[in-house]
Amino acid sequence: MSPALADIRARIAAAEARAGRPAGSVTLVAVSKTQPWDHIAPVLEAGQKVFGENRVQEAMERWTEHREGLQLRLIGPLQTNKAREAVGFFDVIETLDREKLARVLAEEIQRVGKAPRLYVQVNIGEEPQKAGVAPDRADTFIDACRTIYGLTVEGLMCIPPFDQDPAPYFARLATIAERNGVDKLSMGMSDDFEIAIAQGATSVRVGSALFGVRR
Ligand SMILES: *Cc1c(COP(=O)(O)O)cnc(C)c1O
């Protein structure tokens, strides 16, 4: 078993209850990037089914032989030359953030006849070093994904600035989602997932609090 997993699940349940949200309304995405298998195995054995990875190649190496019955999410930047593999391998891609990628994903989805669920990443703190579409361009981009490329945008994802109160950033992402008719919000990590749940997160991406500090 994994005491860390039990602890995170309990904290998610408590945060749902505090926010007056139904039990089970928040999905835990276990972020397994760079973790050794002996840290991942107990979490897998305890029944965790949803995992997040940052890199296509690393994810395929780690998960190909354990793929059955799991939901794998890409939460790191996607280069267009990896789009084919990503469409083939992931159930959810959370980092759609530019037109060129939308076009290539649409082509691959057409070609293979299988579509991963898609989230648009928003650079909610407008930080130059972070990926994501700028908040004031999000409406236009979501519309382009839908109308030009025929993609279904299921959710929005963000990573707020690490040194500030994240609550206003999470709230801003929720506002963008609401006015664009987008249902899902991927926000909150090890240090702030309870705050994200209070602001409406439907999934939280938790790595180090679950598996230990990354090497
Ligand atoms: C690594 C990563 C996480 C997990 O971060 P922790 O602080 O270890 O929980 C979540 N989201 C993204 C996009 C990441 O790259």
mmCIF file of C-alpha atoms and ligand atoms in Angstrom:
data_model
loop_
_atom_site.group_PDB
_atom_site.id
_atom_site.type_symbol
_atom_site.label_atom_id
_atom_site.label_comp_id
_atom_site.label_asym_id
_atom_site.label_seq_id
_atom_site.Cartn_x
_atom_site.Cartn_y
_atom_site.Cartn_z
ATOM 1 C CA MET A 1 0.000 0.000 0.000
ATOM 2 C CA SER A 2 0.955 3.629 -0.191
ATOM 3 C CA PRO A 3 0.410 5.826 2.880
ATOM 4 C CA ALA A 4 1.094 8.894 0.746
ATOM 5 C CA LEU A 5 -1.695 7.951 -1.662
ATOM 6 C CA ALA A 6 -4.160 7.423 1.209
ATOM 7 C CA ASP A 7 -3.169 10.812 2.630
ATOM 8 C CA ILE A 8 -3.600 12.677 -0.681
ATOM 9 C CA ARG A 9 -6.968 10.988 -1.304
ATOM 10 C CA ALA A 10 -8.157 12.013 2.171
ATOM 11 C CA ARG A 11 -6.995 15.608 1.638
ATOM 12 C CA ILE A 12 -8.790 15.750 -1.728
ATOM 13 C CA ALA A 13 -11.989 14.416 -0.126
ATOM 14 C CA ALA A 14 -11.752 16.971 2.687
ATOM 15 C CA ALA A 15 -11.170 19.813 0.205
ATOM 16 C CA GLU A 16 -14.184 18.683 -1.867
ATOM 17 C CA ALA A 17 -16.338 18.675 1.260
ATOM 18 C CA ARG A 18 -15.118 22.113 2.398
ATOM 19 C CA ALA A 19 -15.912 23.519 -1.044
ATOM 20 C CA GLY A 20 -19.388 21.975 -0.941
ATOM 21 C CA ARG A 21 -18.552 19.860 -3.957
ATOM 22 C CA PRO A 22 -19.661 16.232 -4.446
ATOM 23 C CA ALA A 23 -17.318 13.503 -3.221
ATOM 24 C CA GLY A 24 -15.309 12.129 -6.129
ATOM 25 C CA SER A 25 -15.689 15.230 -8.305
ATOM 26 C CA VAL A 26 -11.912 15.786 -8.406
ATOM 27 C CA THR A 27 -9.627 13.375 -10.282
ATOM 28 C CA LEU A 28 -6.170 12.733 -8.876
ATOM 29 C CA VAL A 29 -3.539 12.681 -11.631
ATOM 30 C CA ALA A 30 -0.435 11.015 -10.179
ATOM 31 C CA VAL A 31 2.570 12.706 -11.785
ATOM 32 C CA SER A 32 5.111 9.936 -12.226
ATOM 33 C CA LYS A 33 7.730 11.770 -14.332
ATOM 34 C CA THR A 34 11.344 10.906 -13.435
ATOM 35 C CA GLN A 35 10.221 8.651 -10.553
ATOM 36 C CA PRO A 36 11.872 5.261 -10.058
ATOM 37 C CA TRP A 37 9.571 2.283 -10.525
ATOM 38 C CA ASP A 38 9.801 1.248 -6.869
ATOM 39 C CA HIS A 39 8.097 4.543 -5.960
ATOM 40 C CA ILE A 40 5.387 4.076 -8.587
ATOM 41 C CA ALA A 41 4.555 0.380 -8.038
ATOM 42 C CA PRO A 42 2.901 0.768 -4.589
ATOM 43 C CA VAL A 43 0.663 3.563 -5.906
ATOM 44 C CA LEU A 44 -0.303 1.458 -8.912
ATOM 45 C CA GLU A 45 -0.968 -1.561 -6.693
ATOM 46 C CA ALA A 46 -3.166 0.580 -4.430
ATOM 47 C CA GLY A 47 -5.477 1.101 -7.404
ATOM 48 C CA GLN A 48 -4.417 4.470 -8.807
ATOM 49 C CA LYS A 49 -5.334 4.498 -12.517
ATOM 50 C CA VAL A 50 -4.605 8.032 -13.735
ATOM 51 C CA PHE A 51 -0.998 9.110 -14.276
ATOM 52 C CA GLY A 52 0.598 12.249 -15.696
ATOM 53 C CA GLU A 53 3.855 12.471 -17.613
ATOM 54 C CA ASN A 54 5.864 15.375 -19.031
ATOM 55 C CA ARG A 55 7.633 13.745 -21.946
ATOM 56 C CA VAL A 56 6.332 11.456 -24.668
ATOM 57 C CA GLN A 57 9.397 9.240 -24.902
ATOM 58 C CA GLU A 58 9.853 8.827 -21.171
ATOM 59 C CA ALA A 59 6.153 8.018 -20.733
ATOM 60 C CA MET A 60 6.270 5.323 -23.406
ATOM 61 C CA GLU A 61 9.347 3.754 -21.844
ATOM 62 C CA ARG A 62 7.793 3.759 -18.380
ATOM 63 C CA TRP A 63 4.240 2.730 -19.192
ATOM 64 C CA THR A 64 4.058 0.670 -22.384
ATOM 65 C CA GLU A 65 4.141 -2.675 -20.576
ATOM 66 C CA HIS A 66 1.700 -1.504 -17.850
ATOM 67 C CA ARG A 67 -0.595 0.482 -20.167
ATOM 68 C CA GLU A 68 -3.709 -1.742 -19.824
ATOM 69 C CA GLY A 69 -6.544 -0.187 -17.813
ATOM 70 C CA LEU A 70 -4.732 3.083 -17.116
ATOM 71 C CA GLN A 71 -5.464 6.630 -18.157
ATOM 72 C CA LEU A 72 -2.302 8.490 -19.168
ATOM 73 C CA ARG A 73 -2.143 12.254 -19.475
ATOM 74 C CA LEU A 74 0.521 14.366 -21.142
ATOM 75 C CA ILE A 75 1.104 17.445 -18.970
ATOM 76 C CA GLY A 76 4.399 18.664 -20.448
ATOM 77 C CA PRO A 77 5.058 20.663 -23.634
ATOM 78 C CA LEU A 78 4.402 18.816 -26.894
ATOM 79 C CA GLN A 79 6.541 19.365 -29.975
ATOM 80 C CA THR A 80 4.736 18.898 -33.271
ATOM 81 C CA ASN A 81 7.195 16.194 -34.344
ATOM 82 C CA LYS A 82 6.004 14.108 -31.348
ATOM 83 C CA ALA A 83 2.299 14.681 -32.015
ATOM 84 C CA ARG A 84 1.835 11.372 -33.825
ATOM 85 C CA GLU A 85 3.211 9.332 -30.928
ATOM 86 C CA ALA A 86 1.323 11.443 -28.398
ATOM 87 C CA VAL A 87 -2.029 10.938 -30.147
ATOM 88 C CA GLY A 88 -1.351 7.211 -30.319
ATOM 89 C CA PHE A 89 -0.275 6.849 -26.695
ATOM 90 C CA PHE A 90 -2.090 9.326 -24.432
ATOM 91 C CA ASP A 91 -5.727 9.428 -23.356
ATOM 92 C CA VAL A 92 -5.508 13.130 -22.547
ATOM 93 C CA ILE A 93 -3.180 15.876 -23.821
ATOM 94 C CA GLU A 94 -3.274 18.888 -21.491
ATOM 95 C CA THR A 95 -0.797 21.155 -23.250
ATOM 96 C CA LEU A 96 -2.437 22.365 -26.444
ATOM 97 C CA ASP A 97 -1.229 25.961 -26.663
ATOM 98 C CA ARG A 98 -0.632 27.052 -30.265
ATOM 99 C CA GLU A 99 -2.225 26.901 -33.690
ATOM 100 C CA LYS A 100 0.501 24.870 -35.305
ATOM 101 C CA LEU A 101 0.037 22.154 -32.690
ATOM 102 C CA ALA A 102 -3.762 22.313 -33.099
ATOM 103 C CA ARG A 103 -3.354 21.785 -36.844
ATOM 104 C CA VAL A 104 -0.961 18.836 -36.465
ATOM 105 C CA LEU A 105 -3.106 17.203 -33.748
ATOM 106 C CA ALA A 106 -6.197 17.576 -35.942
ATOM 107 C CA GLU A 107 -4.360 15.897 -38.841
ATOM 108 C CA GLU A 108 -3.195 13.007 -36.661
ATOM 109 C CA ILE A 109 -6.635 12.522 -35.129
ATOM 110 C CA GLN A 110 -8.108 12.332 -38.650
ATOM 111 C CA ARG A 111 -5.429 9.936 -39.784
ATOM 112 C CA VAL A 112 -5.702 7.407 -36.944
ATOM 113 C CA GLY A 113 -9.413 7.878 -36.205
ATOM 114 C CA LYS A 114 -8.781 8.174 -32.471
ATOM 115 C CA ALA A 115 -8.821 11.389 -30.471
ATOM 116 C CA PRO A 116 -7.221 12.014 -27.104
ATOM 117 C CA ARG A 117 -9.204 14.388 -24.905
ATOM 118 C CA LEU A 118 -7.668 17.861 -25.169
ATOM 119 C CA TYR A 119 -6.984 20.650 -22.677
ATOM 120 C CA VAL A 120 -5.739 24.100 -23.623
ATOM 121 C CA GLN A 121 -2.839 25.258 -21.480
ATOM 122 C CA VAL A 122 -3.134 28.890 -20.394
ATOM 123 C CA ASN A 123 -0.063 30.838 -19.271
ATOM 124 C CA ILE A 124 -2.132 32.270 -16.469
ATOM 125 C CA GLY A 125 0.644 34.362 -14.884
ATOM 126 C CA GLU A 126 1.897 35.598 -18.288
ATOM 127 C CA GLU A 127 5.390 34.355 -17.451
ATOM 128 C CA PRO A 128 7.835 34.427 -20.374
ATOM 129 C CA GLN A 129 9.484 31.105 -19.386
ATOM 130 C CA LYS A 130 6.175 29.202 -19.253
ATOM 131 C CA ALA A 131 4.246 27.543 -22.046
ATOM 132 C CA GLY A 132 0.582 28.247 -22.653
ATOM 133 C CA VAL A 133 -1.594 30.675 -24.537
ATOM 134 C CA ALA A 134 -1.785 34.180 -22.995
ATOM 135 C CA PRO A 135 -4.978 34.700 -20.956
ATOM 136 C CA ASP A 136 -6.183 37.517 -23.217
ATOM 137 C CA ARG A 137 -5.735 35.311 -26.273
ATOM 138 C CA ALA A 138 -7.407 32.241 -24.780
ATOM 139 C CA ASP A 139 -10.922 32.925 -26.116
ATOM 140 C CA THR A 140 -9.649 33.410 -29.669
ATOM 141 C CA PHE A 141 -7.469 30.329 -29.470
ATOM 142 C CA ILE A 142 -10.203 28.072 -28.064
ATOM 143 C CA ASP A 143 -12.526 29.298 -30.809
ATOM 144 C CA ALA A 144 -9.896 28.572 -33.468
ATOM 145 C CA CYS A 145 -9.361 25.057 -32.087
ATOM 146 C CA ARG A 146 -13.070 24.410 -32.400
ATOM 147 C CA THR A 147 -14.015 26.157 -35.619
ATOM 148 C CA ILE A 148 -10.860 25.994 -37.745
ATOM 149 C CA TYR A 149 -9.428 22.653 -36.589
ATOM 150 C CA GLY A 150 -12.587 20.851 -35.475
ATOM 151 C CA LEU A 151 -11.111 19.919 -32.095
ATOM 152 C CA THR A 152 -13.103 19.352 -28.920
ATOM 153 C CA VAL A 153 -11.623 21.363 -26.061
ATOM 154 C CA GLU A 154 -12.544 19.461 -22.925
ATOM 155 C CA GLY A 155 -10.627 21.499 -20.376
ATOM 156 C CA LEU A 156 -8.119 24.181 -19.468
ATOM 157 C CA MET A 157 -4.843 23.676 -17.649
ATOM 158 C CA CYS A 158 -2.521 26.115 -15.886
ATOM 159 C CA ILE A 159 0.565 26.368 -13.693
ATOM 160 C CA PRO A 160 0.443 29.616 -11.674
ATOM 161 C CA PRO A 161 3.577 31.566 -10.675
ATOM 162 C CA PHE A 162 5.258 29.550 -7.928
ATOM 163 C CA ASP A 163 6.013 32.421 -5.566
ATOM 164 C CA GLN A 164 2.548 33.983 -5.317
ATOM 165 C CA ASP A 165 -0.855 33.178 -3.874
ATOM 166 C CA PRO A 166 -2.260 30.865 -6.559
ATOM 167 C CA ALA A 167 -5.952 31.399 -5.716
ATOM 168 C CA PRO A 168 -6.536 34.448 -7.977
ATOM 169 C CA TYR A 169 -4.822 32.643 -10.873
ATOM 170 C CA PHE A 170 -6.977 29.554 -10.405
ATOM 171 C CA ALA A 171 -10.055 31.771 -10.225
ATOM 172 C CA ARG A 172 -9.033 33.487 -13.461
ATOM 173 C CA LEU A 173 -8.682 30.131 -15.241
ATOM 174 C CA ALA A 174 -12.149 29.141 -14.005
ATOM 175 C CA THR A 175 -13.563 32.384 -15.425
ATOM 176 C CA ILE A 176 -11.965 31.771 -18.829
ATOM 177 C CA ALA A 177 -13.363 28.222 -18.850
ATOM 178 C CA GLU A 178 -16.843 29.332 -17.900
ATOM 179 C CA ARG A 179 -17.163 32.035 -20.543
ATOM 180 C CA ASN A 180 -15.946 29.589 -23.204
ATOM 181 C CA GLY A 181 -18.213 26.720 -22.177
ATOM 182 C CA VAL A 182 -15.298 24.498 -21.132
ATOM 183 C CA ASP A 183 -16.112 22.026 -18.340
ATOM 184 C CA LYS A 184 -12.826 20.732 -16.972
ATOM 185 C CA LEU A 185 -10.071 22.494 -15.029
ATOM 186 C CA SER A 186 -6.652 20.888 -14.496
ATOM 187 C CA MET A 187 -5.043 22.984 -11.776
ATOM 188 C CA GLY A 188 -3.227 22.440 -8.498
ATOM 189 C CA MET A 189 -0.049 20.509 -7.715
ATOM 190 C CA SER A 190 1.547 19.116 -4.518
ATOM 191 C CA ASP A 191 1.753 22.476 -2.744
ATOM 192 C CA ASP A 192 -1.570 24.004 -3.726
ATOM 193 C CA PHE A 193 -4.080 21.344 -4.799
ATOM 194 C CA GLU A 194 -6.489 22.083 -1.938
ATOM 195 C CA ILE A 195 -6.597 25.766 -2.955
ATOM 196 C CA ALA A 196 -7.242 24.684 -6.550
ATOM 197 C CA ILE A 197 -10.130 22.446 -5.460
ATOM 198 C CA ALA A 198 -11.674 25.411 -3.633
ATOM 199 C CA GLN A 199 -11.478 27.321 -6.942
ATOM 200 C CA GLY A 200 -13.140 24.558 -8.979
ATOM 201 C CA ALA A 201 -10.358 22.207 -10.121
ATOM 202 C CA THR A 202 -11.765 19.000 -11.621
ATOM 203 C CA SER A 203 -8.338 17.362 -11.672
ATOM 204 C CA VAL A 204 -5.180 17.966 -9.653
ATOM 205 C CA ARG A 205 -1.673 16.955 -10.732
ATOM 206 C CA VAL A 206 0.282 15.670 -7.756
ATOM 207 C CA GLY A 207 3.850 14.394 -8.049
ATOM 208 C CA SER A 208 6.312 14.870 -5.214
ATOM 209 C CA ALA A 209 3.722 14.701 -2.394
ATOM 210 C CA LEU A 210 2.810 11.244 -3.678
ATOM 211 C CA PHE A 211 6.098 9.742 -4.860
ATOM 212 C CA GLY A 212 8.761 11.744 -3.042
ATOM 213 C CA VAL A 213 11.106 14.487 -4.219
ATOM 214 C CA ARG A 214 12.121 14.030 -7.864
ATOM 215 C CA ARG A 215 15.727 13.257 -8.681
HETATM 216 C C1 LIG B 1 5.889 18.092 -12.421
HETATM 217 C C2 LIG B 1 4.534 18.656 -12.656
HETATM 218 C C3 LIG B 1 3.510 18.500 -11.700
HETATM 219 C C4 LIG B 1 3.707 17.858 -10.345
HETATM 220 O O1 LIG B 1 4.406 18.738 -9.509
HETATM 221 P P1 LIG B 1 4.555 18.431 -7.931
HETATM 222 O O2 LIG B 1 4.857 19.768 -7.353
HETATM 223 O O3 LIG B 1 5.670 17.458 -7.801
HETATM 224 O O4 LIG B 1 3.273 17.904 -7.447
HETATM 225 C C5 LIG B 1 2.256 18.994 -12.026
HETATM 226 N N1 LIG B 1 2.014 19.598 -13.200
HETATM 227 C C6 LIG B 1 2.966 19.768 -14.129
HETATM 228 C C7 LIG B 1 2.627 20.441 -15.408
HETATM 229 C C8 LIG B 1 4.260 19.317 -13.886
HETATM 230 O O5 LIG B 1 5.202 19.514 -14.809
#
